[in-house]
Short mmCIF file of C-alpha atoms in Angstrom, two decimals:
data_model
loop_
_atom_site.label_atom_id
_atom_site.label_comp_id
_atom_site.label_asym_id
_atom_site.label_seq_id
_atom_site.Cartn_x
_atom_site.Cartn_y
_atom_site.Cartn_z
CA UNK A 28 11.86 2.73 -3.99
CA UNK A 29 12.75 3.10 0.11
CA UNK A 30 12.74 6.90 -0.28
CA UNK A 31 9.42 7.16 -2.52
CA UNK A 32 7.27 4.66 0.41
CA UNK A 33 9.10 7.21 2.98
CA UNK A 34 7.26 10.09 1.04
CA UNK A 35 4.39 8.14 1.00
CA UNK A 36 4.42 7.67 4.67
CA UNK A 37 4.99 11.31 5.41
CA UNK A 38 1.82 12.17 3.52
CA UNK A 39 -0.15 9.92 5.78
CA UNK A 40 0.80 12.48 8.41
CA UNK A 41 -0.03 15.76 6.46
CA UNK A 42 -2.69 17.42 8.32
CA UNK A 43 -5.70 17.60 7.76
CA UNK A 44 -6.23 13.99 6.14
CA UNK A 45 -9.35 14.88 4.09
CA UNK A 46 -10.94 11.45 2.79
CA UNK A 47 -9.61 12.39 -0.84
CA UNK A 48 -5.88 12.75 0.75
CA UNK A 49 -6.53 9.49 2.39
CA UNK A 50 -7.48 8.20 -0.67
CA UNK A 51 -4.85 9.27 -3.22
CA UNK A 52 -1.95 8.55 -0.24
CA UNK A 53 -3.63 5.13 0.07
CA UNK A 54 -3.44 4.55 -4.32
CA UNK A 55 -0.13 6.05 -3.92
CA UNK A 56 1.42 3.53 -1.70
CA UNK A 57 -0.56 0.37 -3.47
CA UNK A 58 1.24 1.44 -6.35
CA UNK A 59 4.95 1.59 -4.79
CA UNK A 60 3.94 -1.93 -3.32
CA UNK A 61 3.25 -3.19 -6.45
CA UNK A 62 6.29 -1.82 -8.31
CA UNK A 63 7.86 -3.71 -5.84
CA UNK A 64 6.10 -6.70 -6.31
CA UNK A 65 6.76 -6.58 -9.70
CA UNK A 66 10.45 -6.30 -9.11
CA UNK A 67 10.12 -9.25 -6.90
CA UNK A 68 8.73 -11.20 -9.84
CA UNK A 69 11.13 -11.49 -12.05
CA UNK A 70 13.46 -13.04 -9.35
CA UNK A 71 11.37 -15.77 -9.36
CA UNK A 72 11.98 -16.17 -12.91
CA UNK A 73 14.23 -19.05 -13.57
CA UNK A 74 13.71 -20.68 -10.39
CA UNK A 75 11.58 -22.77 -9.05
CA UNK A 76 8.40 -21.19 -7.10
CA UNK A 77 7.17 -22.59 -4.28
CA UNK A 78 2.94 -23.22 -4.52
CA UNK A 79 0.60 -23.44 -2.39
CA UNK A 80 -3.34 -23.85 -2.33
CA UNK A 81 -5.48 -20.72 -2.74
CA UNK A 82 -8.46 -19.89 -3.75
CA UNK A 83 -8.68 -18.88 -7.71
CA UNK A 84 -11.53 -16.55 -7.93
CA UNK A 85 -10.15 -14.40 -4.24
CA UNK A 86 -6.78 -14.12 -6.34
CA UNK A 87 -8.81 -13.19 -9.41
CA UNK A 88 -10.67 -10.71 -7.61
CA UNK A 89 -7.83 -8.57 -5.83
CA UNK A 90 -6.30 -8.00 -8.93
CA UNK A 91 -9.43 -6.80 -10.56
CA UNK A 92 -10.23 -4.18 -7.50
CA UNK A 93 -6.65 -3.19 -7.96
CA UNK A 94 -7.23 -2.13 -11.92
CA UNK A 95 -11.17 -1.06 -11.31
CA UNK A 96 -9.88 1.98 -9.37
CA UNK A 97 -7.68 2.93 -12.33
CA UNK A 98 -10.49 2.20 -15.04
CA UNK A 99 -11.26 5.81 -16.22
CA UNK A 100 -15.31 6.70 -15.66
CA UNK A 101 -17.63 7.68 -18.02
CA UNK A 102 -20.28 10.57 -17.17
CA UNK A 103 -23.80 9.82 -18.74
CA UNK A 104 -26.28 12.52 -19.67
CA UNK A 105 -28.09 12.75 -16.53
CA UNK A 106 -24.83 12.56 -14.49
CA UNK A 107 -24.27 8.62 -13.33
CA UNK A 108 -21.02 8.07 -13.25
CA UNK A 109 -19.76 4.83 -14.51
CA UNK A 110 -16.78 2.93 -15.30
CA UNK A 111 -15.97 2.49 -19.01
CA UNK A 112 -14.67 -1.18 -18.92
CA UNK A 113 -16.99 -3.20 -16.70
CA UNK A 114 -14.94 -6.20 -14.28
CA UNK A 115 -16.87 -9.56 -13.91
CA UNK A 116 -15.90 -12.48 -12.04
CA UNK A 117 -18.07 -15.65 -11.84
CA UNK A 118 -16.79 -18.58 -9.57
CA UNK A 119 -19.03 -21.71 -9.37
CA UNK A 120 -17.95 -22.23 -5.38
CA UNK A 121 -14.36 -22.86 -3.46
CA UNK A 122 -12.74 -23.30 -6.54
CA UNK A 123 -9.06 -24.01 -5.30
CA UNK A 124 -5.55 -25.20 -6.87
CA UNK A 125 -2.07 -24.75 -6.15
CA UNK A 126 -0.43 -21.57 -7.21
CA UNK A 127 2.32 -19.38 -6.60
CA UNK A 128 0.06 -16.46 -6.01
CA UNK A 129 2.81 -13.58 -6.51
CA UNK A 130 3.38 -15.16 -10.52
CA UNK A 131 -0.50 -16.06 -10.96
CA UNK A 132 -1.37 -12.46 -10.06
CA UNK A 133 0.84 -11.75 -13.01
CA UNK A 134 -0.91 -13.57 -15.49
CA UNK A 135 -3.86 -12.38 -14.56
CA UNK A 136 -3.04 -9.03 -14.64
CA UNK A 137 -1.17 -9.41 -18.28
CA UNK A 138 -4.66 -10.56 -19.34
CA UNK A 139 -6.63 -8.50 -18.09
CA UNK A 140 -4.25 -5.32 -19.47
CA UNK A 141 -4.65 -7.08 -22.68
CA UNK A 142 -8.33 -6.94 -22.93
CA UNK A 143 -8.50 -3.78 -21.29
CA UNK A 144 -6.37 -2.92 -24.55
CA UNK A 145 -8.30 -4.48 -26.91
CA UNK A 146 -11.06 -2.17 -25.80
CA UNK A 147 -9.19 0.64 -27.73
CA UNK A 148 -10.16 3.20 -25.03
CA UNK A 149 -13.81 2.27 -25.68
CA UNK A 150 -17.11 0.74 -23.22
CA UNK A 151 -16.20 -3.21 -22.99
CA UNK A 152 -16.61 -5.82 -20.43
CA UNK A 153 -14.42 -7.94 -19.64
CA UNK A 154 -15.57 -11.64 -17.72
CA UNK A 155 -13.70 -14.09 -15.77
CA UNK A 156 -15.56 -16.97 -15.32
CA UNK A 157 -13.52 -19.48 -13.00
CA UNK A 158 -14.90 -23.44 -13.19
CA UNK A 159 -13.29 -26.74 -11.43
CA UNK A 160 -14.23 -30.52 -12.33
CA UNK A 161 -12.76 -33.72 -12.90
CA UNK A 162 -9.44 -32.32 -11.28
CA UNK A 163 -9.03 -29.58 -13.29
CA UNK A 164 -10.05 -25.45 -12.85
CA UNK A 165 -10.64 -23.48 -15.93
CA UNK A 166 -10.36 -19.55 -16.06
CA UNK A 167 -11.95 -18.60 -18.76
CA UNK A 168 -11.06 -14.58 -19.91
CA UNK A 169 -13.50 -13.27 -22.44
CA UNK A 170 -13.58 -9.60 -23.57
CA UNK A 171 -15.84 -7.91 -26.19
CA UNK A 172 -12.55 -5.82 -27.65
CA UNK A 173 -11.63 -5.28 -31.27
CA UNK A 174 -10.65 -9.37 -31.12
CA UNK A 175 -7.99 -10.67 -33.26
CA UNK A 176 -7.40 -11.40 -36.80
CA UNK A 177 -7.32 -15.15 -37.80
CA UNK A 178 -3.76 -14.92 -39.93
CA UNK A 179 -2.41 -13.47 -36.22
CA UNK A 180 -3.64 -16.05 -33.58
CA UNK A 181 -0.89 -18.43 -34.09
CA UNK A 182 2.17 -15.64 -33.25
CA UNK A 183 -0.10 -14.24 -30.17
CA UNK A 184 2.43 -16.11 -27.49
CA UNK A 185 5.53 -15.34 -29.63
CA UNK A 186 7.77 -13.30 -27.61
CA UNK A 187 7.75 -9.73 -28.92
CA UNK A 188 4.45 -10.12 -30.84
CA UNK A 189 2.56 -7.31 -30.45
CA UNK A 190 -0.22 -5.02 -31.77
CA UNK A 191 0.44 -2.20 -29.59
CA UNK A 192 2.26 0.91 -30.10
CA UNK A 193 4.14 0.44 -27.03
CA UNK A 194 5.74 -2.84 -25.11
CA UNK A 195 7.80 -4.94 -25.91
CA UNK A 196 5.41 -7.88 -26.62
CA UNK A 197 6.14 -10.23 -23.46
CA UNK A 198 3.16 -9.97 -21.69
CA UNK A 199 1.33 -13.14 -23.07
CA UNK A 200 4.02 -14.99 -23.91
CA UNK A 201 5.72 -14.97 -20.40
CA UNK A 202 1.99 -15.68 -19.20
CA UNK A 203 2.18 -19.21 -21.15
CA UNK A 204 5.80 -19.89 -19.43
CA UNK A 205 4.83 -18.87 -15.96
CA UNK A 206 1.41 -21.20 -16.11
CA UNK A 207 3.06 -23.82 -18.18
CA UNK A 208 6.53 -24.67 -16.89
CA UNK A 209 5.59 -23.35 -13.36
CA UNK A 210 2.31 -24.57 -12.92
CA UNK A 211 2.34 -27.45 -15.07
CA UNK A 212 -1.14 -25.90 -16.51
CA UNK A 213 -2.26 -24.67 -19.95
CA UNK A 214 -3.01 -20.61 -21.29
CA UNK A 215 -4.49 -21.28 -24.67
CA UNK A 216 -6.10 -18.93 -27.21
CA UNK A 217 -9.86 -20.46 -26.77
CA UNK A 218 -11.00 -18.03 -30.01
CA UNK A 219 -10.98 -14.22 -31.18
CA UNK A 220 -12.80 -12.73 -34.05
CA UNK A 221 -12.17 -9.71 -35.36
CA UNK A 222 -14.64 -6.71 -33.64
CA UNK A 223 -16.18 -9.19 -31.51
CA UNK A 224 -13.70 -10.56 -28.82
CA UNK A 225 -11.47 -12.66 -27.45
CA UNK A 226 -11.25 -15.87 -24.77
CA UNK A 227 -8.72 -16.95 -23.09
CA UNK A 228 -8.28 -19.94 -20.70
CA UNK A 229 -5.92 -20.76 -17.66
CA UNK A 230 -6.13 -24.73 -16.84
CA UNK A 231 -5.02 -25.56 -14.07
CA UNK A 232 -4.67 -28.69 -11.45
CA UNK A 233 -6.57 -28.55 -8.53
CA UNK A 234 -3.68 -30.63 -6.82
#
């Protein structure tokens, strides 16, 4: 990992920086940071993460400009150029509770792989709409995917459950642990149907 951000760094320097050198060295070295985040993460595991108060839909919305760059585009007929998987995020306000931000990232980023997924390489959008009352936030994670069949929705947090071709079927299940025994909140399967979509929804406490 120490020699790859050293390569990374030494591109910086590679004359002359064009704006799409810039660009790719810049992608380059968000992606060695976040491989080690990721190993990071699962040192956490098993212990006991410190929280702290942040704001839900700012957390929410770095990880989405993080995968919007590596949504692949779509070219129209008359040239626009457009994203195939469209990224909403609605926030009524300073919704804030207390997170470990490195872990929540996680989830967030498990679910929104998922429904990126479920999209089956197709147009989709996928909506995060992020709510707090009566003590509580809500993050509600709808996509308009292929959704999921009834006689499935009670294994979808069973470790190693899966519907992919590849993983290893962890993704939502370690989701539930890290929001339910870390964060004392809830990830629940709000409904799916089958070639329509899917919600999901984080609760949280706001203290």
């Amino acid at each position: 990992m120490t020699s790859l951000l050293g390569w990374a760094e030494m591109l910086k320097n590679v004359e002359p920086q064009t704006s799409e050198l810039k660009d790719i060295t810049e992608e380059i070295s968000n992606d060695l940071d976040k491989l080690n985040k990721i190993a990071g993460r699962f040192s956490k595991i098993g212990s006991q993460p410190k929280l702290d108060k942040q704001d839900i839909a700012g957390v929410v919305q770095k990880v989405a400009d993080y995968f919007e760059k590596r949504i692949p585009t779509l070219i129209s007929s008359d040239g626009r150029v457009t994203k195939k998987v469209q990224l909403d995020i609605i926030s009524s306000g300073d919704v804030n509770a207390n997170i470990n931000k490195d872990l929540f990232e996680w989830v967030i980023e498990n679910l929104m792989k998922n429904a990126i997924d479920a999209m089956e390489r197709k147009e989709g959008k996928i909506v995060f709409n992020i709510t707090g009352s009566n003590g509580e936030v809500h993050i509600d994670v709808t996509d308009d995917g292929k959704g999921i069949d009834s006689k499935f929705k009670k294994d979808v947090f069973r470790p190693g459950y899966s519907t992919k071709q590849r993983g290893w079927g962890l993704g939502l299940s370690l989701s539930k642990r890290i929001i339910e025994d870390y964060h004392k909140g809830k990830l629940v399967l709000v409904e799916s149907m089958p070639g329509k979509g899917t919600k999901f929804r984080i609760k949280l406490h706001r203290n």
